[in-house]
mmCIF file of C-alpha atoms in Angstrom:
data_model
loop_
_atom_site.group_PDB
_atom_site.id
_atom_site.type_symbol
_atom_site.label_atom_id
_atom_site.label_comp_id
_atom_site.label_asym_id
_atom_site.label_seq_id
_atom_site.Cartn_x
_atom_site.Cartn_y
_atom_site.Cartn_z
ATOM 1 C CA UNK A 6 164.946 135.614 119.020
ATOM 2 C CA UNK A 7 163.955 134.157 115.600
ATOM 3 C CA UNK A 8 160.123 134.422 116.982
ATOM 4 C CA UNK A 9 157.731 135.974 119.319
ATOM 5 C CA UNK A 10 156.593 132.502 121.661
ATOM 6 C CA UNK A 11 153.463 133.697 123.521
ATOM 7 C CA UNK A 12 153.706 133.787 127.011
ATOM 8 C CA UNK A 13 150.937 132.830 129.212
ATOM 9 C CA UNK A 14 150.843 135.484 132.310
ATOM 10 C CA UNK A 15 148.942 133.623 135.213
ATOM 11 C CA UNK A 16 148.178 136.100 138.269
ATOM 12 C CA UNK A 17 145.733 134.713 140.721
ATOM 13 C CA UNK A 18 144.035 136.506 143.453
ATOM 14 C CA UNK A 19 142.175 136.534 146.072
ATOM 15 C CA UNK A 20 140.613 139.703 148.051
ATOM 16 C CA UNK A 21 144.090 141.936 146.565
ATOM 17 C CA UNK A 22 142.554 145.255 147.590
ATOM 18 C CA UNK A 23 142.271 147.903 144.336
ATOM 19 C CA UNK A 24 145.677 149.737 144.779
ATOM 20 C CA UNK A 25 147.887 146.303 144.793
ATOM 21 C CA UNK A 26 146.135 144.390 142.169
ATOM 22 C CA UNK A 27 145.998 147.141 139.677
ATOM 23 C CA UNK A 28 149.557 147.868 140.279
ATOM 24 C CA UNK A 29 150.155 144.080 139.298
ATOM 25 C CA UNK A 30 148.109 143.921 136.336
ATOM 26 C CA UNK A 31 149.648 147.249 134.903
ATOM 27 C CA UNK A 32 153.026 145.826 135.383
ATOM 28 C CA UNK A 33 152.373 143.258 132.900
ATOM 29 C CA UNK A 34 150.910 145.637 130.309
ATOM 30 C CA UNK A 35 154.087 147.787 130.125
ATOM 31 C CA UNK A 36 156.230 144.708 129.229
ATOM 32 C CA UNK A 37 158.471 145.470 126.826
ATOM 33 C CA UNK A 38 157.900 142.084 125.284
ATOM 34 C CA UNK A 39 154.588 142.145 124.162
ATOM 35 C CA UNK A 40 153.468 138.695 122.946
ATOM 36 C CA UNK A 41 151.585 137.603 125.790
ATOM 37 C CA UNK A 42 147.786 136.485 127.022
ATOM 38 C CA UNK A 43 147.386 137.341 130.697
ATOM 39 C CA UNK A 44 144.908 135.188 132.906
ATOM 40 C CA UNK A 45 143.388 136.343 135.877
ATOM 41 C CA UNK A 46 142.348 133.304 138.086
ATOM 42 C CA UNK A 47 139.837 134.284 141.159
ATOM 43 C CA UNK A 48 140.138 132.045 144.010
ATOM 44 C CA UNK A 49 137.012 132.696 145.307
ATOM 45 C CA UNK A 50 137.273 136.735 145.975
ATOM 46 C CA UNK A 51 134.428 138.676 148.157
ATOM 47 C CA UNK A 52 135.759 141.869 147.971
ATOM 48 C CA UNK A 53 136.305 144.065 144.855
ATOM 49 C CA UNK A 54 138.846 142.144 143.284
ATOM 50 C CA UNK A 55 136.453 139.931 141.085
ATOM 51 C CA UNK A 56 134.980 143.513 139.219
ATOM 52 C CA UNK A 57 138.514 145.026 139.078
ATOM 53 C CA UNK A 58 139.549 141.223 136.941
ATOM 54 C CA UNK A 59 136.611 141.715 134.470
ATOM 55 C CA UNK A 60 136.871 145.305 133.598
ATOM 56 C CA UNK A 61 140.247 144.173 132.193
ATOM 57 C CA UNK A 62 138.566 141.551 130.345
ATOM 58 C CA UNK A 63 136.101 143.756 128.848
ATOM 59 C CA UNK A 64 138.867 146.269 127.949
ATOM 60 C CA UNK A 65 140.944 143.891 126.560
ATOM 61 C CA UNK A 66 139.373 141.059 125.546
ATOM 62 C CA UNK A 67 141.939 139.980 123.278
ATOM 63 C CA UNK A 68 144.455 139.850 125.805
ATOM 64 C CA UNK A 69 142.995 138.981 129.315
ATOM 65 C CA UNK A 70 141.172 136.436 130.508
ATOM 66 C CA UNK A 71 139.241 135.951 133.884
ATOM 67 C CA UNK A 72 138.930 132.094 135.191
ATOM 68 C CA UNK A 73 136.935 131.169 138.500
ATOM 69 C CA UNK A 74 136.846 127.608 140.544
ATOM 70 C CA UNK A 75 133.351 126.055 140.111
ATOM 71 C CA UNK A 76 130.502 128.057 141.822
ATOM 72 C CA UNK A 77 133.217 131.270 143.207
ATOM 73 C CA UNK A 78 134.899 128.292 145.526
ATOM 74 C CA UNK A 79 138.016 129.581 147.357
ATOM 75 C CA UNK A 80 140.563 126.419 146.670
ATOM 76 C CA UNK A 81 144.089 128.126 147.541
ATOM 77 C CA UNK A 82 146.653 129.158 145.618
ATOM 78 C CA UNK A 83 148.307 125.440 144.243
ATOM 79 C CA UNK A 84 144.807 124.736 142.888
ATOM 80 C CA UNK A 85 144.355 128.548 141.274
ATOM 81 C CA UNK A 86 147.218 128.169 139.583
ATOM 82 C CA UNK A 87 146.796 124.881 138.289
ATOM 83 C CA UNK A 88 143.414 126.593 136.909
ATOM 84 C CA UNK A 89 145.308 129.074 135.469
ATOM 85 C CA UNK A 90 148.067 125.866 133.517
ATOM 86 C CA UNK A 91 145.527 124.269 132.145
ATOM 87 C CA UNK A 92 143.945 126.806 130.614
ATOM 88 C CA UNK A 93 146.810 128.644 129.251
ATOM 89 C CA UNK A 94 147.843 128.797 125.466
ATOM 90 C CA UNK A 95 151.065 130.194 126.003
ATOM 91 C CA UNK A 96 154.649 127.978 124.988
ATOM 92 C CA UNK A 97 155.781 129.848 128.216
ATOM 93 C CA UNK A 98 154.425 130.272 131.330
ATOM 94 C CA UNK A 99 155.136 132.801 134.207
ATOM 95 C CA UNK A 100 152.980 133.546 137.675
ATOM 96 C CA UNK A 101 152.628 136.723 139.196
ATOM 97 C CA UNK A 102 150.836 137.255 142.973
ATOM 98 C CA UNK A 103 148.162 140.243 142.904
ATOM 99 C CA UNK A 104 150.600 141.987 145.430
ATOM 100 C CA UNK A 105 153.584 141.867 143.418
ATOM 101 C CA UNK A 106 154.652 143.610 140.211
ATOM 102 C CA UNK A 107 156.957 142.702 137.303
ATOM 103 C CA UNK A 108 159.868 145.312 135.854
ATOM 104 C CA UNK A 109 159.411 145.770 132.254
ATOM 105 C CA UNK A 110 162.052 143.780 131.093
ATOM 106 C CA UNK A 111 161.403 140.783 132.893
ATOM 107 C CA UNK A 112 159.678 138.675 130.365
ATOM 108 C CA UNK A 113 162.067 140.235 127.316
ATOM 109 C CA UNK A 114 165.087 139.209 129.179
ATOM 110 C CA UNK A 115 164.593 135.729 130.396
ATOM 111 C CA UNK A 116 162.600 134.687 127.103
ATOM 112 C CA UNK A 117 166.090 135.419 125.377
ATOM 113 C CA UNK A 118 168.092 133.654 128.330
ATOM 114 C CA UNK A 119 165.765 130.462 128.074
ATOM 115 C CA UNK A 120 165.475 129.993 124.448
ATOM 116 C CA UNK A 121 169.457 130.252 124.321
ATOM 117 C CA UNK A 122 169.475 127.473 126.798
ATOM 118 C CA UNK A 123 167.754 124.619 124.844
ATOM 119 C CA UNK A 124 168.449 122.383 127.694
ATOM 120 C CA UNK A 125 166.784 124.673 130.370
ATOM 121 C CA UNK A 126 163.266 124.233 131.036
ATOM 122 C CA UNK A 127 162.748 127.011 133.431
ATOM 123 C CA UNK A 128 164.363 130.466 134.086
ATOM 124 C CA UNK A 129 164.801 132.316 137.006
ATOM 125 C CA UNK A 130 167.162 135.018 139.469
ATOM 126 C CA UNK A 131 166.744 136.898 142.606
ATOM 127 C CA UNK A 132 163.994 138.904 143.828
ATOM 128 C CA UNK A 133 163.266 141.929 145.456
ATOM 129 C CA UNK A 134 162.263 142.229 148.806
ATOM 130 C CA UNK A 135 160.144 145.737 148.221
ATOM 131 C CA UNK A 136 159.442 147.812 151.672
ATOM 132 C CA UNK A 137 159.366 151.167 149.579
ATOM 133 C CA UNK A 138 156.395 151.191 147.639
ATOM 134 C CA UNK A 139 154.410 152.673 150.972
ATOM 135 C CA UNK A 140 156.623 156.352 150.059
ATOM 136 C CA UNK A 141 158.154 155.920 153.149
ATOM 137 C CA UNK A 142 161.362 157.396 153.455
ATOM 138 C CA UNK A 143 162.404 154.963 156.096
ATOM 139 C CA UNK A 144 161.027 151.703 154.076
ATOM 140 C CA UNK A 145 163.168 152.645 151.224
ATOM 141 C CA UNK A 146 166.388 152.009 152.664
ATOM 142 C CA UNK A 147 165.174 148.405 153.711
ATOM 143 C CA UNK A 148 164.823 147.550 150.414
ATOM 144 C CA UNK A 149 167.222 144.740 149.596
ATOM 145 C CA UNK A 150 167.834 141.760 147.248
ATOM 146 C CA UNK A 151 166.687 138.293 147.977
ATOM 147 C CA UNK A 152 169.637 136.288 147.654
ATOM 148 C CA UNK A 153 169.161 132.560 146.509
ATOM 149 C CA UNK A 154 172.772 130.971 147.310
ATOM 150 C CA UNK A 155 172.908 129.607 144.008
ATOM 151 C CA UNK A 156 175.762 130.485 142.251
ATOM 152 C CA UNK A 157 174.530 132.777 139.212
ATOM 153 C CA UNK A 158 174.606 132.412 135.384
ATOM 154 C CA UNK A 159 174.403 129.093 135.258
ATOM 155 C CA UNK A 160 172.712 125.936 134.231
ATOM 156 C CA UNK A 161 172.181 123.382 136.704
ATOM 157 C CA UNK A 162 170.796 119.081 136.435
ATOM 158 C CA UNK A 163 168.680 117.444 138.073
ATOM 159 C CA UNK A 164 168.619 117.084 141.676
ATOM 160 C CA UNK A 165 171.587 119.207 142.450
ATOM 161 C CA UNK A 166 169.324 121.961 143.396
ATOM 162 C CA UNK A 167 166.516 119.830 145.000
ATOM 163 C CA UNK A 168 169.135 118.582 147.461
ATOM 164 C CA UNK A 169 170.477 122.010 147.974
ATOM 165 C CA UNK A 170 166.949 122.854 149.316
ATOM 166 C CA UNK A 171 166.547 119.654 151.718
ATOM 167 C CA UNK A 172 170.044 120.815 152.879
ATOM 168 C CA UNK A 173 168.544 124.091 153.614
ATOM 169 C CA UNK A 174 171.726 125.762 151.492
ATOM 170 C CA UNK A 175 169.786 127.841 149.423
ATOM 171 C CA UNK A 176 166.394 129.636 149.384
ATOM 172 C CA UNK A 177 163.368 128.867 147.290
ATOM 173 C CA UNK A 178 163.329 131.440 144.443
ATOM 174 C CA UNK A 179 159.656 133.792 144.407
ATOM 175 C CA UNK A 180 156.988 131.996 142.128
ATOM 176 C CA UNK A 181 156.690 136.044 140.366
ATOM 177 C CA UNK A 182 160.599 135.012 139.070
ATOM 178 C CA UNK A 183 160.076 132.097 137.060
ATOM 179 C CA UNK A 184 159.446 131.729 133.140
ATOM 180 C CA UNK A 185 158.721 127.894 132.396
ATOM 181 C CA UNK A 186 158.454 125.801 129.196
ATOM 182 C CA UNK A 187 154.875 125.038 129.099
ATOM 183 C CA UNK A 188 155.785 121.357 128.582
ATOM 184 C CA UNK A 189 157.391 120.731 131.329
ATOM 185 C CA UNK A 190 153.957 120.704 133.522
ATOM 186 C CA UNK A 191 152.842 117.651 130.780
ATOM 187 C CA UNK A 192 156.204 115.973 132.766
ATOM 188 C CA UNK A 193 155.473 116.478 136.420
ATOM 189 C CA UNK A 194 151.926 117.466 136.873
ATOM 190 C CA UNK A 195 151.111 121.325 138.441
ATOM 191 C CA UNK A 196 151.080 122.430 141.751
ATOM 192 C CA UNK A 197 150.184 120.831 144.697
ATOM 193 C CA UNK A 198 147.120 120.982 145.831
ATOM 194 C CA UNK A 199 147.425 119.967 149.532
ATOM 195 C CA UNK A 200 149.418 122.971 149.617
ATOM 196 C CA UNK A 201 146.719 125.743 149.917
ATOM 197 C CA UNK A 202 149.445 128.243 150.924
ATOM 198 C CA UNK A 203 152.931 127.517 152.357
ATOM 199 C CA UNK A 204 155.284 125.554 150.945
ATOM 200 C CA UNK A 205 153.531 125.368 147.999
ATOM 201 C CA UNK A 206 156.134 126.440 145.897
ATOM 202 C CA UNK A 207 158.652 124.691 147.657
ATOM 203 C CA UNK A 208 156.806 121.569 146.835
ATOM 204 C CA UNK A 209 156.560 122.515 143.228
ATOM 205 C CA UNK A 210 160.201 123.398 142.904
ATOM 206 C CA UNK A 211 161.055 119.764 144.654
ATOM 207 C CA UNK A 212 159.405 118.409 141.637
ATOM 208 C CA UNK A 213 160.826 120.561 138.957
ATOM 209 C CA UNK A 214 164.230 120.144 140.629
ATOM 210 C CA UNK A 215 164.391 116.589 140.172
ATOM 211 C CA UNK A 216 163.090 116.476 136.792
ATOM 212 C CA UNK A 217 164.152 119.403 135.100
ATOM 213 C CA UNK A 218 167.536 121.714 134.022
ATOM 214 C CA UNK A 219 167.057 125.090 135.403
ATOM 215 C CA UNK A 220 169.027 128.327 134.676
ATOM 216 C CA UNK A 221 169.739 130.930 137.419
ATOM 217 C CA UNK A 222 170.506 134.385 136.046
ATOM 218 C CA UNK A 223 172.267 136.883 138.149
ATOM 219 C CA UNK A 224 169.261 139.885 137.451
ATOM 220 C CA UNK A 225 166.674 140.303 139.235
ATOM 221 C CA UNK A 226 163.205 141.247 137.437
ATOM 222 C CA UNK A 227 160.028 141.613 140.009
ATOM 223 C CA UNK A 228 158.955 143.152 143.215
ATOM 224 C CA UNK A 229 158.055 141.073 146.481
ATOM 225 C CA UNK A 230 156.002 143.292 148.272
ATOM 226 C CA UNK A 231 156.518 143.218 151.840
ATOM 227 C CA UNK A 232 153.363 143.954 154.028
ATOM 228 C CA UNK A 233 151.447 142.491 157.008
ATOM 229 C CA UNK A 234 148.700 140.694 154.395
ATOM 230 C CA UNK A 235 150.702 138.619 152.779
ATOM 231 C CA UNK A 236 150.099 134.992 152.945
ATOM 232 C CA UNK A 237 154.096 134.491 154.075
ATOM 233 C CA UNK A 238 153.552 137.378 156.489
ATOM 234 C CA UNK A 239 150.387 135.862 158.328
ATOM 235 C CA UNK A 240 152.096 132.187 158.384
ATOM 236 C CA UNK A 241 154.688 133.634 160.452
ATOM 237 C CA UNK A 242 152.664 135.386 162.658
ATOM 238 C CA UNK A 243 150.495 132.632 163.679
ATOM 239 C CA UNK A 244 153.753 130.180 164.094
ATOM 240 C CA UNK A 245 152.774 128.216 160.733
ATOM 241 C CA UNK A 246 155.808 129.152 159.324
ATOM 242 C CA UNK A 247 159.739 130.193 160.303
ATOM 243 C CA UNK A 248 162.263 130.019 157.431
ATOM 244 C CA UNK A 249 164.609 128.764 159.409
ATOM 245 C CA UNK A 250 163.403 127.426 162.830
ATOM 246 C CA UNK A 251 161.248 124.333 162.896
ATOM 247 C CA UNK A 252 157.485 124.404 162.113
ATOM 248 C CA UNK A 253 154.367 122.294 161.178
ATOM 249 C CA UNK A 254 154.140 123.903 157.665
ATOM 250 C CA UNK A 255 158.123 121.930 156.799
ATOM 251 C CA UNK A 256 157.839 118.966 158.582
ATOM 252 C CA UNK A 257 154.572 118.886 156.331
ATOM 253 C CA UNK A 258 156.624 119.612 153.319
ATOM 254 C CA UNK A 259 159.438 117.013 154.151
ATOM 255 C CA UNK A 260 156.806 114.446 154.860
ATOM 256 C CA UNK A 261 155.641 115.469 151.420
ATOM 257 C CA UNK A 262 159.148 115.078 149.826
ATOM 258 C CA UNK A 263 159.123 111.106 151.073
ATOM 259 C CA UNK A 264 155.548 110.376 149.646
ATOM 260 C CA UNK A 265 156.623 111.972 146.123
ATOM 261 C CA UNK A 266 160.121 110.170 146.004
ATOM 262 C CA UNK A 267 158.698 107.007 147.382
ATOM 263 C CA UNK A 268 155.790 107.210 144.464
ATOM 264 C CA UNK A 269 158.465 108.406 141.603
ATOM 265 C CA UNK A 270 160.507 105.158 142.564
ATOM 266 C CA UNK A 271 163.532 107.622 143.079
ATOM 267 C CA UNK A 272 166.696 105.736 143.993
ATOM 268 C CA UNK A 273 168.894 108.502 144.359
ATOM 269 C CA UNK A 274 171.336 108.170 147.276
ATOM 270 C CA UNK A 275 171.926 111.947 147.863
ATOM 271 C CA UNK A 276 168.541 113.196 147.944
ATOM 272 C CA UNK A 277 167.479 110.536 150.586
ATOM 273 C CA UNK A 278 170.343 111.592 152.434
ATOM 274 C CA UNK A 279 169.515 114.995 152.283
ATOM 275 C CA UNK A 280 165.666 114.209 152.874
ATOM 276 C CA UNK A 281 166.273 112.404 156.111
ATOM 277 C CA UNK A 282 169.020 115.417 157.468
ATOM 278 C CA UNK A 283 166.157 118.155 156.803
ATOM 279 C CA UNK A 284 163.908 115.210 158.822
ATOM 280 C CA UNK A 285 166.114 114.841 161.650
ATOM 281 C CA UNK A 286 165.345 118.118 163.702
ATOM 282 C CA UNK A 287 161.840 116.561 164.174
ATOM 283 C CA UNK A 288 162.775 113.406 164.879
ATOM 284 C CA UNK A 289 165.350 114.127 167.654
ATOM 285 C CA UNK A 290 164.009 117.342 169.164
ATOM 286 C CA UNK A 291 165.869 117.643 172.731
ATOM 287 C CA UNK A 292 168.823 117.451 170.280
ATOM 288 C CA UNK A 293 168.283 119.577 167.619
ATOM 289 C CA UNK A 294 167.605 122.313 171.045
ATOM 290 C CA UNK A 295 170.801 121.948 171.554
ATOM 291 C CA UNK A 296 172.739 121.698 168.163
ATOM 292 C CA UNK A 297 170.606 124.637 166.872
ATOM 293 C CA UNK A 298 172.797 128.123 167.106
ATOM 294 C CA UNK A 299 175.792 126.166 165.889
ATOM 295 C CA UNK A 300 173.441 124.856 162.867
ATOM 296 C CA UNK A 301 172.750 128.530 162.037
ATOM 297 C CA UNK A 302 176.318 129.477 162.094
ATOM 298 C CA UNK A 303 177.480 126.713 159.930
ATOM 299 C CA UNK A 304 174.632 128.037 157.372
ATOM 300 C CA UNK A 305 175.314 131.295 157.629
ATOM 301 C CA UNK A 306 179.316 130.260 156.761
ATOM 302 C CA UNK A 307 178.403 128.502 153.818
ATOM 303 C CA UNK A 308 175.943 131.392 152.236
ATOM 304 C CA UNK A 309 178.903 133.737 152.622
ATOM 305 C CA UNK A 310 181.614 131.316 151.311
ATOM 306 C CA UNK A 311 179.422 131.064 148.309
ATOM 307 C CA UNK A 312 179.201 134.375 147.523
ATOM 308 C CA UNK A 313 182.908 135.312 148.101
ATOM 309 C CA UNK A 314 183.982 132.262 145.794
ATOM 310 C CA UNK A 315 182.582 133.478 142.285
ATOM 311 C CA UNK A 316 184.446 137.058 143.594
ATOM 312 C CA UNK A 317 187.759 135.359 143.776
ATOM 313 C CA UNK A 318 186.990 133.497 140.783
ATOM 314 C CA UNK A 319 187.352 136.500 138.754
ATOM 315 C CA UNK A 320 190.006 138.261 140.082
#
């Protein structure tokens, strides 16, 4: 790169607990890329986490910054974030959770990927699904790598990808993997903020999916920590959320989808299809009963056939 474009580090948090948040925060500070501002955005914390946020601030006041709703409100994480955007300096941003960490290269690597790509407005690859960091021997061989389904090294146009999630054909990449042109929230707003926690970044990638060119690399560059507190973790639990069966938390997110095409006058025929497909499960229950373990196979087939294709491709 020509130049050093600072990038805006967002990490919000809320009650992280010492060991995780730290381990987040240091991940950013050995970046090897090192033109950055990090914000830490408090949603509200009652535990620890608020002192841990402004020791870094008073240590490095040139480079972090703590933000809090009005009077130490607890919003959720679409409207923490959005605290964090607008108050970011950065030509790039990228979010990281308070549980999750970064590898050093990660904001070196796709900062060189995106600014080759003038058409791209975001960046992004896999993730890691991290069991090992309890130094269990046992939880380090169920570490594994977060597939997306999206074929990798490549630039794709809007909505090819935003119909490819109403299909259910690929998964929603980790908010930790993303760099995005700070101008492209100017375009389509922030997060949002009826999502307090699920689906939230499913709705936000439904917006920058139809608006936006995206590159998916084939790396991966951060750490999903897997552990019974996390937000995704405690969804499940109490039936909020199922990534593949029905729930309240995705008919809530299709319903969304509607409301946000309806209001963007978007006349696209494919993404309506797709829209009322994901729709149709709740709208013909006794059926979708029945139709459901042939569904599954039929998605499983097509996540394997697009693996294997790029393989063939080469040979």
């Amino acid at each position: 790169m020509n130049k050093k474009p600072l990038v805006s580090c967002i990490v919000i948090f809320f009650n992280a607990g010492e060991k995780f948040f730290i381990e987040a925060i240091e991940s950013v500070f050995a970046q090897t890329y090192d033109n950055w501002e990090l914000l830490l955005v408090d949603d509200g914390s009652t535990d620890g986490s608020t002192a841990i946020a402004l020791r870094y601030v008073e240590k490095y006041p040139e480079k972090v910054r703590y933000l809090e709703h009005e009077h130490h409100q607890n919003l959720g994480m679409s409207a923490t974030r959005n605290l964090g955007i607008r108050n970011a300096k950065g030509e790039y941003i990228a979010f990281l959770d308070a549980d999750d960490v970064w590898l050093p290269q990660k904001l070196e690597r796709q900062l060189v990927i995106i600014e080759s790509h003038p058409q791209a407005k975001v960046v992004f690859g896999s993730t890691q699904f991290w069991y090992s960091w309890t130094g269990n021997p046992e939880d380090s061989k169920r570490d594994c790598i977060r597939e997306l389904g999206i074929p990798s090294n490549g630039l794709f146009h809007p909505p090819k990808l935003l119909v490819l999630l109403l299909q259910k054909k690929v998964n929603t990449p980790a908010t930790c993997s993303v760099l995005i042109r700070r101008e492209l929230f100017q375009e389509i707003g922030g997060f949002e903020e009826r999502f307090r926690g699920m689906y939230e970044d499913q709705a936000f990638f439904a917006k920058v999916y139809l608006k936006a060119s995206v590159f998916v690399e084939a790396n991966y560059w951060d750490r999903y920590r897997q552990h019974p507190g996390s937000s995704c973790s405690i969804a499940k639990t109490i039936g909020q959320y199922h990534p593949v069966k029905k729930n309240t938390s995705h008919l809530a997110f299709l319903n969304w989808v509607a409301e946000y095409l309806s209001q963007e006058n978007i006349k696209n025929a494919e993404v309506w299809q797709a829209l009322q497909k994901g729709l149709w499960p709740y709208h013909h229950p006794r059926l979708y009963f029945l139709l459901y373990p042939f569904q599954r196979i039929k998605s499983r087939l097509y996540r394997i056939e697009r693996k294997i294709l790029p393989l063939l491709a080469r040979q």
